[in-house]
């Protein structure tokens, strides 16, 4: 058997199938594109579904890849065993209706026995129990003895996702010897022991499973194979488990150095080291592919992995920031095949450090609280942590419920998941804000179903066209004509109107016939490719089968073209200033402005925005020639064109190049020279989702109008400030400083007036079990003043619990402060203020010595304050 490491094995596999005339694919992103059935890519075939079903085509109908994958179903088992992991690479070869079982089986055997030089005597295979064809190929053509071919049922040898291509499979196993076995003389593949390791799964994709679970035979059966690269390395390097293969062992060495602990000496330590080495690999590739930590979806997967790694670091004595230090050998080990992770290293580290710092702020308090709960539940012999407590850990300390569950499990406890989710549901209901669109009717909401396909588009080079009206629709139903005042849809054999696509809105304009005139309100394209002109008839009657003159609104089109071309230049500037990780996440361009969404992990600074704007205007000023070419994808890639996934495997793509500065795949309309854009001005930059930012901007005459309005507003401000334009900034700053100083004086007076009554307030001090307690209600006192009063009262009393409330503008503010000596006795200001505020319909929390909360019901302030003494008496905080 050849001794090869993971990087060598990957190369050998891909070279082998390259010789078999396969397209060699780069690994797709871990983030699925146009596939709502998956959160993350979990198998080599997952990004290729459309090729299996025939929706998309490749230059050749066979391919091979090494696909990075994430599986989180068994995340709780990672570390506990030597074979579970979240991140792995899957080697695979695929046939899209080309070859089938005979070739797939023969090539798999050839690779294993000839390339890998594995002794055929230690190789076993399994087949689906009803697949006689595969059994015969293995036995009669390959020569595998019948006693080394095992028939297994659907659970073991039928591969499928929730929906999509699926079918029976045949697996190749390596017999690792009796030392890994269970001792059963009849032990063979299918046994739960570790003797027979499955390394390669050959899926014979014969069906397409729909959302209702029905299996439809594929017209052209496919091949989908998957072999874990880490498992193959385990066999090749002859080690015990995947954590001992060379690449991963290098990562573990770094963890050993950071922790001072040695692997394979203590099982609990080994568990944590395995978790960290696995999770950090997943973290690096997730961040590289644009995922950022968040509280939902794939962002939550990343956050959970980072936090699990941090916790296991603490368990083995790593209390300082360390995840990036482990990420470094990950990048060094994988950068040869994935150079993007080295290019993205700075961004990857920045995101990891930010999340690590964020979690470190809460993990200590959260762990202390959880450990106290575990101790309390243990004393009371309770086995399930209340859902409210799980929610409180999450809501107050940012402690993920999965981590709470994991730690509880380690202490033989469960968590009330139902109760937790009920609390989460209540929180969402409280915080939900109604968001409604304007609800206005738009004619394009009516979907026109027609058998007509691929209307000829002639609008790249002109804005006028003579065409024949093929079909007319009114209220979604085909009609012969539209009369004055009618709204409907017109389909022609060809058109100069651009149909909305790629973020560019549809053209507007007019359609004229000898009998009538219609205003085109919008232009769309339906699923079959027909271009739909949504119209309102302004004069006469428009009839089917008439000749029509089509005229695009030239001003609107040109303004839209400027904005569209500007998005390409903006994309270039963003990548130059922020980094190559920036990718388009969406756009919208019309005649008024452009909106560009892109992947980035933090807000853009003012200086960066100014530099981005400067670069775009410089490219406009350079009067770059804009060229349009249709070419093969291979040639487009050679040019360095970037574009959206949908274009990735089209035979012919349209490339829009602006000089040598911007080269993108794009089907939209553009200016001919960048100088036609005239000017570019950024209006806003904001975050719209986890890891996605948005820039809104304007171009051309809209910039001129914008600057004119600014000038007019500035003149009005100057008049109001009794200043001239040149001094308006200095004058406004002076007025602001004057106002701040007067506000300070007012606050001092207010505080003095309130402070003068502190002696009277102190007469209300109560005492419970030797603990001084003071509660008091103020009117019209803001939070800052309330804090200062709280400090003064606490300092005058000495050792005490002070809870204050203020009603202002119909709302309630609570403040609780506890002196340090009482905090040591277990009295917690955060717990007090939380319980108190609930009575007034609010919530809050904070540190043990100081906390604040809000409330909604001012009528409950007295009742809320009266509970403070009861809380102390009940010992709720001890």
Short mmCIF file of N, CA, C and O in Angstrom, two decimals, residues 106-218:
data_model
loop_
_atom_site.label_atom_id
_atom_site.label_comp_id
_atom_site.label_asym_id
_atom_site.label_seq_id
_atom_site.Cartn_x
_atom_site.Cartn_y
_atom_site.Cartn_z
N UNK A 106 -15.53 -0.39 -12.00
CA UNK A 106 -14.21 -0.75 -12.52
C UNK A 106 -13.17 0.30 -12.16
O UNK A 106 -12.04 -0.03 -11.75
N UNK A 107 -13.52 1.59 -12.30
CA UNK A 107 -12.55 2.65 -12.00
C UNK A 107 -12.27 2.74 -10.50
O UNK A 107 -11.14 3.03 -10.10
N UNK A 108 -13.28 2.52 -9.68
CA UNK A 108 -13.05 2.55 -8.23
C UNK A 108 -12.08 1.45 -7.83
O UNK A 108 -11.15 1.67 -7.04
N UNK A 109 -12.28 0.27 -8.41
CA UNK A 109 -11.39 -0.85 -8.09
C UNK A 109 -9.96 -0.58 -8.59
O UNK A 109 -8.97 -0.86 -7.92
N UNK A 110 -9.88 0.01 -9.79
CA UNK A 110 -8.57 0.33 -10.35
C UNK A 110 -7.83 1.33 -9.48
O UNK A 110 -6.63 1.18 -9.22
N UNK A 111 -8.54 2.36 -9.02
CA UNK A 111 -7.88 3.36 -8.18
C UNK A 111 -7.39 2.75 -6.87
O UNK A 111 -6.26 3.01 -6.44
N UNK A 112 -8.24 1.94 -6.25
CA UNK A 112 -7.88 1.37 -4.95
C UNK A 112 -6.73 0.37 -5.07
O UNK A 112 -5.82 0.36 -4.23
N UNK A 113 -6.76 -0.48 -6.08
CA UNK A 113 -5.77 -1.56 -6.16
C UNK A 113 -4.53 -1.20 -6.97
O UNK A 113 -3.43 -1.68 -6.67
N UNK A 114 -4.69 -0.35 -7.98
CA UNK A 114 -3.54 -0.01 -8.83
C UNK A 114 -2.86 1.29 -8.39
O UNK A 114 -1.63 1.34 -8.28
N UNK A 115 -3.66 2.35 -8.18
CA UNK A 115 -3.06 3.64 -7.78
C UNK A 115 -2.67 3.62 -6.31
O UNK A 115 -1.53 3.95 -5.95
N UNK A 116 -3.60 3.20 -5.45
CA UNK A 116 -3.31 3.14 -4.02
C UNK A 116 -2.50 1.89 -3.64
O UNK A 116 -1.89 1.84 -2.58
N UNK A 117 -2.53 0.90 -4.51
CA UNK A 117 -1.82 -0.37 -4.28
C UNK A 117 -2.28 -1.06 -3.00
O UNK A 117 -1.49 -1.64 -2.26
N UNK A 118 -3.58 -0.99 -2.74
CA UNK A 118 -4.15 -1.70 -1.59
C UNK A 118 -4.35 -3.16 -1.97
O UNK A 118 -4.83 -3.48 -3.06
N UNK A 119 -3.98 -4.05 -1.09
CA UNK A 119 -4.11 -5.49 -1.32
C UNK A 119 -5.58 -5.85 -1.54
O UNK A 119 -6.42 -5.61 -0.66
N UNK A 120 -5.95 -6.40 -2.69
CA UNK A 120 -7.36 -6.76 -2.95
C UNK A 120 -7.94 -7.69 -1.90
O UNK A 120 -9.16 -7.70 -1.70
N UNK A 121 -7.08 -8.45 -1.22
CA UNK A 121 -7.56 -9.41 -0.23
C UNK A 121 -8.17 -8.75 0.99
O UNK A 121 -8.90 -9.39 1.75
N UNK A 122 -7.86 -7.46 1.25
CA UNK A 122 -8.43 -6.78 2.42
C UNK A 122 -9.59 -5.86 2.03
O UNK A 122 -10.09 -5.10 2.85
N UNK A 123 -9.99 -5.91 0.76
CA UNK A 123 -11.11 -5.09 0.30
C UNK A 123 -12.39 -5.91 0.24
O UNK A 123 -12.41 -7.02 -0.31
N UNK A 124 -13.45 -5.36 0.85
CA UNK A 124 -14.79 -5.94 0.80
C UNK A 124 -15.71 -4.93 0.13
O UNK A 124 -15.42 -3.73 0.08
N UNK A 125 -16.86 -5.40 -0.36
CA UNK A 125 -17.85 -4.49 -0.93
C UNK A 125 -19.24 -4.87 -0.43
O UNK A 125 -19.50 -6.02 -0.08
N UNK A 126 -20.11 -3.89 -0.41
CA UNK A 126 -21.52 -4.14 -0.11
C UNK A 126 -22.35 -3.63 -1.27
O UNK A 126 -21.94 -2.70 -1.98
N UNK A 127 -23.52 -4.22 -1.46
CA UNK A 127 -24.45 -3.76 -2.49
C UNK A 127 -25.84 -3.72 -1.87
O UNK A 127 -26.11 -4.37 -0.85
N UNK A 128 -26.73 -2.96 -2.50
CA UNK A 128 -28.12 -2.92 -2.07
C UNK A 128 -28.72 -4.31 -2.30
O UNK A 128 -28.46 -4.95 -3.33
N UNK A 129 -29.51 -4.77 -1.35
CA UNK A 129 -29.99 -6.16 -1.35
C UNK A 129 -30.74 -6.56 -2.61
O UNK A 129 -30.78 -7.74 -2.98
N UNK A 130 -31.31 -5.58 -3.32
CA UNK A 130 -32.07 -5.90 -4.53
C UNK A 130 -31.27 -5.62 -5.81
O UNK A 130 -31.78 -5.80 -6.92
N UNK A 131 -30.00 -5.19 -5.67
CA UNK A 131 -29.21 -4.78 -6.83
C UNK A 131 -28.37 -5.94 -7.36
O UNK A 131 -27.15 -6.03 -7.11
N UNK A 132 -28.99 -6.84 -8.10
CA UNK A 132 -28.27 -7.99 -8.66
C UNK A 132 -27.24 -7.54 -9.71
O UNK A 132 -26.20 -8.18 -9.87
N UNK A 133 -27.55 -6.46 -10.42
CA UNK A 133 -26.64 -5.98 -11.47
C UNK A 133 -25.28 -5.62 -10.88
O UNK A 133 -24.22 -6.03 -11.40
N UNK A 134 -25.28 -4.85 -9.76
CA UNK A 134 -24.02 -4.47 -9.13
C UNK A 134 -23.29 -5.70 -8.59
O UNK A 134 -22.07 -5.81 -8.70
N UNK A 135 -24.05 -6.63 -8.00
CA UNK A 135 -23.44 -7.85 -7.46
C UNK A 135 -22.70 -8.61 -8.57
O UNK A 135 -21.55 -9.04 -8.40
N UNK A 136 -23.34 -8.73 -9.72
CA UNK A 136 -22.75 -9.49 -10.82
C UNK A 136 -21.49 -8.79 -11.35
O UNK A 136 -20.51 -9.47 -11.72
N UNK A 137 -21.51 -7.47 -11.42
CA UNK A 137 -20.33 -6.75 -11.91
C UNK A 137 -19.15 -6.98 -10.97
O UNK A 137 -18.03 -7.27 -11.41
N UNK A 138 -19.41 -6.84 -9.68
CA UNK A 138 -18.33 -7.03 -8.70
C UNK A 138 -17.77 -8.45 -8.77
O UNK A 138 -16.55 -8.64 -8.73
N UNK A 139 -18.65 -9.42 -8.89
CA UNK A 139 -18.18 -10.81 -8.84
C UNK A 139 -17.66 -11.30 -10.19
O UNK A 139 -16.54 -11.81 -10.29
N UNK A 140 -18.46 -11.14 -11.23
CA UNK A 140 -18.12 -11.73 -12.52
C UNK A 140 -17.08 -10.94 -13.31
O UNK A 140 -16.27 -11.52 -14.04
N UNK A 141 -17.11 -9.58 -13.20
CA UNK A 141 -16.19 -8.76 -14.01
C UNK A 141 -14.96 -8.31 -13.23
O UNK A 141 -13.86 -8.23 -13.78
N UNK A 142 -15.14 -7.96 -11.95
CA UNK A 142 -14.00 -7.50 -11.15
C UNK A 142 -13.30 -8.68 -10.49
O UNK A 142 -12.08 -8.66 -10.29
N UNK A 143 -14.06 -9.69 -10.15
CA UNK A 143 -13.47 -10.89 -9.57
C UNK A 143 -13.46 -10.92 -8.05
O UNK A 143 -12.70 -11.69 -7.45
N UNK A 144 -14.31 -10.13 -7.42
CA UNK A 144 -14.39 -10.16 -5.95
C UNK A 144 -15.16 -11.43 -5.55
O UNK A 144 -16.27 -11.67 -6.07
N UNK A 145 -14.61 -12.24 -4.65
CA UNK A 145 -15.31 -13.47 -4.23
C UNK A 145 -16.67 -13.15 -3.63
O UNK A 145 -16.86 -12.11 -3.00
N UNK A 146 -17.62 -14.07 -3.82
CA UNK A 146 -18.97 -13.85 -3.31
C UNK A 146 -18.98 -13.64 -1.81
O UNK A 146 -19.82 -12.89 -1.29
N UNK A 147 -18.06 -14.32 -1.09
CA UNK A 147 -18.09 -14.20 0.37
C UNK A 147 -17.54 -12.87 0.86
O UNK A 147 -17.55 -12.60 2.05
N UNK A 148 -17.02 -12.02 -0.07
CA UNK A 148 -16.60 -10.67 0.33
C UNK A 148 -17.53 -9.61 -0.27
O UNK A 148 -17.19 -8.44 -0.32
N UNK A 149 -18.70 -10.04 -0.75
CA UNK A 149 -19.73 -9.11 -1.21
C UNK A 149 -20.94 -9.28 -0.29
O UNK A 149 -21.51 -10.37 -0.20
N UNK A 150 -21.32 -8.20 0.37
CA UNK A 150 -22.39 -8.25 1.37
C UNK A 150 -23.61 -7.50 0.85
O UNK A 150 -23.49 -6.36 0.37
N UNK A 151 -24.78 -8.12 0.94
CA UNK A 151 -26.02 -7.44 0.57
C UNK A 151 -26.61 -6.78 1.82
O UNK A 151 -26.80 -7.44 2.83
N UNK A 152 -26.89 -5.48 1.73
CA UNK A 152 -27.45 -4.74 2.86
C UNK A 152 -28.74 -4.04 2.44
O UNK A 152 -28.98 -3.80 1.26
N UNK A 153 -29.56 -3.67 3.43
CA UNK A 153 -30.87 -3.08 3.17
C UNK A 153 -30.81 -1.60 2.84
O UNK A 153 -29.74 -0.99 2.73
N UNK A 154 -32.00 -1.02 2.73
CA UNK A 154 -32.12 0.38 2.29
C UNK A 154 -31.44 1.35 3.25
O UNK A 154 -30.86 2.35 2.84
N UNK A 155 -31.52 1.04 4.54
CA UNK A 155 -30.93 1.94 5.54
C UNK A 155 -29.43 2.11 5.32
O UNK A 155 -28.88 3.19 5.55
N UNK A 156 -28.76 1.06 4.87
CA UNK A 156 -27.32 1.09 4.69
C UNK A 156 -26.90 1.39 3.26
O UNK A 156 -25.87 2.05 3.04
N UNK A 157 -27.63 0.90 2.29
CA UNK A 157 -27.15 0.96 0.91
C UNK A 157 -28.14 1.59 -0.06
O UNK A 157 -28.32 1.11 -1.20
N UNK A 158 -28.80 2.65 0.40
CA UNK A 158 -29.63 3.45 -0.50
C UNK A 158 -29.41 4.89 -0.09
O UNK A 158 -29.74 5.29 1.02
N UNK A 159 -28.83 5.69 -1.00
CA UNK A 159 -28.40 7.04 -0.63
C UNK A 159 -29.41 8.07 -1.10
O UNK A 159 -29.86 8.04 -2.26
N UNK A 160 -29.77 9.03 -0.20
CA UNK A 160 -30.70 10.08 -0.58
C UNK A 160 -30.60 11.26 0.36
O UNK A 160 -30.22 11.13 1.52
N UNK A 161 -30.94 12.45 -0.18
CA UNK A 161 -31.13 13.65 0.62
C UNK A 161 -32.63 13.82 0.84
O UNK A 161 -33.43 12.94 0.49
N UNK A 162 -33.03 14.97 1.43
CA UNK A 162 -34.46 15.20 1.65
C UNK A 162 -35.21 15.18 0.31
O UNK A 162 -36.31 14.63 0.21
N UNK A 163 -34.62 15.86 -0.68
CA UNK A 163 -35.19 15.84 -2.03
C UNK A 163 -34.04 15.75 -3.02
O UNK A 163 -32.90 16.04 -2.69
N UNK A 164 -34.33 15.32 -4.23
CA UNK A 164 -33.31 15.32 -5.27
C UNK A 164 -32.88 13.94 -5.71
O UNK A 164 -33.49 12.92 -5.35
N UNK A 165 -31.82 13.88 -6.51
CA UNK A 165 -31.34 12.60 -7.06
C UNK A 165 -30.96 11.62 -5.96
O UNK A 165 -30.40 12.00 -4.92
N UNK A 166 -31.22 10.34 -6.19
CA UNK A 166 -30.93 9.31 -5.20
C UNK A 166 -30.91 7.95 -5.89
O UNK A 166 -31.23 7.84 -7.07
N UNK A 167 -30.53 6.91 -5.12
CA UNK A 167 -30.52 5.58 -5.70
C UNK A 167 -29.75 4.59 -4.86
O UNK A 167 -29.17 4.94 -3.82
N UNK A 168 -29.70 3.32 -5.29
CA UNK A 168 -28.96 2.29 -4.56
C UNK A 168 -27.47 2.57 -4.63
O UNK A 168 -26.99 3.26 -5.53
N UNK A 169 -26.73 2.02 -3.68
CA UNK A 169 -25.30 2.27 -3.68
C UNK A 169 -24.53 1.01 -3.37
O UNK A 169 -25.07 0.01 -2.89
N UNK A 170 -23.24 1.09 -3.65
CA UNK A 170 -22.30 0.00 -3.36
C UNK A 170 -21.11 0.61 -2.66
O UNK A 170 -20.55 1.61 -3.13
N UNK A 171 -20.73 0.03 -1.52
CA UNK A 171 -19.67 0.61 -0.71
C UNK A 171 -18.43 -0.29 -0.71
O UNK A 171 -18.54 -1.52 -0.71
N UNK A 172 -17.27 0.36 -0.69
CA UNK A 172 -16.00 -0.37 -0.61
C UNK A 172 -15.47 -0.22 0.81
O UNK A 172 -15.38 0.89 1.34
N UNK A 173 -15.10 -1.35 1.41
CA UNK A 173 -14.60 -1.39 2.79
C UNK A 173 -13.16 -1.90 2.81
O UNK A 173 -12.76 -2.72 1.98
N UNK A 174 -12.40 -1.42 3.81
CA UNK A 174 -11.07 -1.94 4.06
C UNK A 174 -11.11 -2.73 5.36
O UNK A 174 -11.56 -2.23 6.40
N UNK A 175 -10.66 -3.96 5.30
CA UNK A 175 -10.56 -4.80 6.50
C UNK A 175 -9.29 -4.39 7.25
O UNK A 175 -8.17 -4.64 6.80
N UNK A 176 -9.45 -3.76 8.41
CA UNK A 176 -8.31 -3.23 9.17
C UNK A 176 -7.72 -4.27 10.13
O UNK A 176 -6.77 -3.98 10.85
N UNK A 177 -8.31 -5.44 10.16
CA UNK A 177 -7.74 -6.51 10.97
C UNK A 177 -8.53 -6.80 12.23
O UNK A 177 -9.35 -6.00 12.69
N UNK A 178 -8.26 -7.96 12.82
CA UNK A 178 -9.01 -8.43 13.98
C UNK A 178 -8.84 -7.53 15.20
O UNK A 178 -9.73 -7.48 16.05
N UNK A 179 -7.71 -6.83 15.28
CA UNK A 179 -7.49 -5.99 16.47
C UNK A 179 -8.52 -4.86 16.57
O UNK A 179 -8.71 -4.29 17.65
N UNK A 180 -9.17 -4.51 15.47
CA UNK A 180 -10.21 -3.48 15.50
C UNK A 180 -11.60 -4.10 15.58
O UNK A 180 -12.60 -3.37 15.57
N UNK A 181 -11.69 -5.43 15.62
CA UNK A 181 -12.97 -6.10 15.52
C UNK A 181 -13.65 -6.35 16.84
O UNK A 181 -13.16 -6.00 17.92
N UNK A 182 -14.81 -7.00 16.73
CA UNK A 182 -15.65 -7.28 17.89
C UNK A 182 -15.45 -8.69 18.41
O UNK A 182 -16.01 -9.06 19.44
N UNK A 183 -14.68 -9.51 17.69
CA UNK A 183 -14.44 -10.89 18.11
C UNK A 183 -15.41 -11.89 17.52
O UNK A 183 -15.19 -13.10 17.63
N UNK A 184 -16.47 -11.40 16.86
CA UNK A 184 -17.46 -12.30 16.26
C UNK A 184 -16.84 -12.95 15.01
O UNK A 184 -16.32 -12.25 14.13
N UNK A 185 -16.90 -14.25 14.93
CA UNK A 185 -16.31 -14.95 13.80
C UNK A 185 -17.02 -14.61 12.49
O UNK A 185 -16.44 -14.75 11.40
N UNK A 186 -18.27 -14.13 12.58
CA UNK A 186 -19.04 -13.79 11.39
C UNK A 186 -19.00 -12.28 11.10
O UNK A 186 -19.82 -11.75 10.37
N UNK A 187 -18.05 -11.57 11.72
CA UNK A 187 -17.95 -10.11 11.55
C UNK A 187 -17.67 -9.78 10.09
O UNK A 187 -16.81 -10.38 9.44
N UNK A 188 -18.41 -8.79 9.56
CA UNK A 188 -18.25 -8.37 8.17
C UNK A 188 -18.88 -6.98 8.02
O UNK A 188 -19.47 -6.45 8.98
N UNK A 189 -18.73 -6.34 6.85
CA UNK A 189 -19.34 -5.01 6.67
C UNK A 189 -20.81 -5.02 7.08
O UNK A 189 -21.56 -5.93 6.76
N UNK A 190 -21.19 -3.98 7.80
CA UNK A 190 -22.53 -3.89 8.38
C UNK A 190 -22.48 -4.03 9.88
O UNK A 190 -23.39 -3.61 10.58
N UNK A 191 -21.37 -4.62 10.40
CA UNK A 191 -21.16 -4.73 11.84
C UNK A 191 -20.82 -3.36 12.40
O UNK A 191 -20.23 -2.52 11.72
N UNK A 192 -21.17 -3.10 13.66
CA UNK A 192 -20.96 -1.80 14.28
C UNK A 192 -19.53 -1.59 14.77
O UNK A 192 -19.18 -0.50 15.21
N UNK A 193 -18.70 -2.62 14.72
CA UNK A 193 -17.33 -2.46 15.22
C UNK A 193 -16.48 -1.70 14.20
O UNK A 193 -16.94 -1.35 13.11
N UNK A 194 -15.20 -1.46 14.55
CA UNK A 194 -14.33 -0.62 13.72
C UNK A 194 -13.44 -1.42 12.78
O UNK A 194 -12.53 -0.86 12.16
N UNK A 195 -13.68 -2.72 12.67
CA UNK A 195 -12.80 -3.53 11.83
C UNK A 195 -12.93 -3.17 10.35
O UNK A 195 -11.94 -2.97 9.65
N UNK A 196 -14.16 -3.13 9.86
CA UNK A 196 -14.38 -2.86 8.45
C UNK A 196 -14.73 -1.38 8.27
O UNK A 196 -15.79 -0.92 8.70
N UNK A 197 -13.81 -0.64 7.65
CA UNK A 197 -14.02 0.80 7.47
C UNK A 197 -14.47 1.08 6.05
O UNK A 197 -13.80 0.75 5.07
N UNK A 198 -15.65 1.70 5.94
CA UNK A 198 -16.15 2.10 4.63
C UNK A 198 -15.36 3.32 4.17
O UNK A 198 -15.27 4.32 4.87
N UNK A 199 -14.78 3.25 2.97
CA UNK A 199 -14.00 4.37 2.46
C UNK A 199 -14.61 4.99 1.21
O UNK A 199 -14.36 6.16 0.92
N UNK A 200 -15.38 4.22 0.45
CA UNK A 200 -15.89 4.77 -0.82
C UNK A 200 -17.32 4.29 -1.02
O UNK A 200 -17.61 3.10 -0.93
N UNK A 201 -18.20 5.24 -1.31
CA UNK A 201 -19.60 4.94 -1.54
C UNK A 201 -19.94 5.27 -2.99
O UNK A 201 -19.83 6.42 -3.41
N UNK A 202 -20.33 4.26 -3.76
CA UNK A 202 -20.69 4.45 -5.16
C UNK A 202 -22.21 4.47 -5.26
O UNK A 202 -22.87 3.45 -5.04
N UNK A 203 -22.76 5.64 -5.54
CA UNK A 203 -24.22 5.78 -5.62
C UNK A 203 -24.64 5.70 -7.08
O UNK A 203 -24.16 6.47 -7.92
N UNK A 204 -25.55 4.79 -7.35
CA UNK A 204 -26.08 4.62 -8.70
C UNK A 204 -27.40 5.39 -8.77
O UNK A 204 -28.48 4.86 -8.44
N UNK A 205 -27.32 6.62 -9.20
CA UNK A 205 -28.46 7.52 -9.12
C UNK A 205 -29.45 7.23 -10.24
O UNK A 205 -29.24 7.59 -11.38
N UNK A 206 -30.53 6.56 -9.85
CA UNK A 206 -31.54 6.13 -10.84
C UNK A 206 -32.87 6.87 -10.68
O UNK A 206 -33.74 6.77 -11.54
N UNK A 207 -33.02 7.60 -9.55
CA UNK A 207 -34.31 8.22 -9.24
C UNK A 207 -34.13 9.69 -8.88
O UNK A 207 -33.04 10.13 -8.52
N UNK A 208 -35.23 10.43 -8.95
CA UNK A 208 -35.30 11.79 -8.42
C UNK A 208 -36.44 11.83 -7.41
O UNK A 208 -37.60 11.62 -7.76
N UNK A 209 -36.10 12.08 -6.15
CA UNK A 209 -37.10 12.09 -5.08
C UNK A 209 -37.70 13.48 -4.95
O UNK A 209 -36.98 14.46 -4.78
N UNK A 210 -39.05 13.57 -5.04
CA UNK A 210 -39.68 14.88 -4.93
C UNK A 210 -40.02 15.20 -3.48
O UNK A 210 -39.74 14.40 -2.57
N UNK A 211 -40.62 16.37 -3.24
CA UNK A 211 -40.90 16.83 -1.88
C UNK A 211 -41.93 15.96 -1.18
O UNK A 211 -42.06 16.01 0.04
N UNK A 212 -42.67 15.16 -1.94
CA UNK A 212 -43.67 14.27 -1.35
C UNK A 212 -43.13 12.86 -1.10
O UNK A 212 -43.87 11.96 -0.69
N UNK A 213 -41.83 12.67 -1.36
CA UNK A 213 -41.20 11.39 -1.11
C UNK A 213 -41.42 10.36 -2.20
O UNK A 213 -41.16 9.17 -2.01
N UNK A 214 -41.87 10.82 -3.38
CA UNK A 214 -42.09 9.91 -4.50
C UNK A 214 -40.81 9.81 -5.33
O UNK A 214 -40.17 10.81 -5.63
N UNK A 215 -40.45 8.56 -5.72
CA UNK A 215 -39.23 8.32 -6.50
C UNK A 215 -39.58 8.23 -7.98
O UNK A 215 -40.32 7.34 -8.41
N UNK A 216 -39.03 9.15 -8.77
CA UNK A 216 -39.28 9.16 -10.21
C UNK A 216 -38.03 8.66 -10.93
O UNK A 216 -36.94 9.20 -10.72
N UNK A 217 -38.16 7.64 -11.80
CA UNK A 217 -36.98 7.14 -12.54
C UNK A 217 -36.39 8.24 -13.41
O UNK A 217 -37.11 9.01 -14.05
N UNK A 218 -35.06 8.32 -13.40
CA UNK A 218 -34.38 9.29 -14.25
C UNK A 218 -34.24 8.70 -15.66
O UNK A 218 -33.94 7.52 -15.83
#
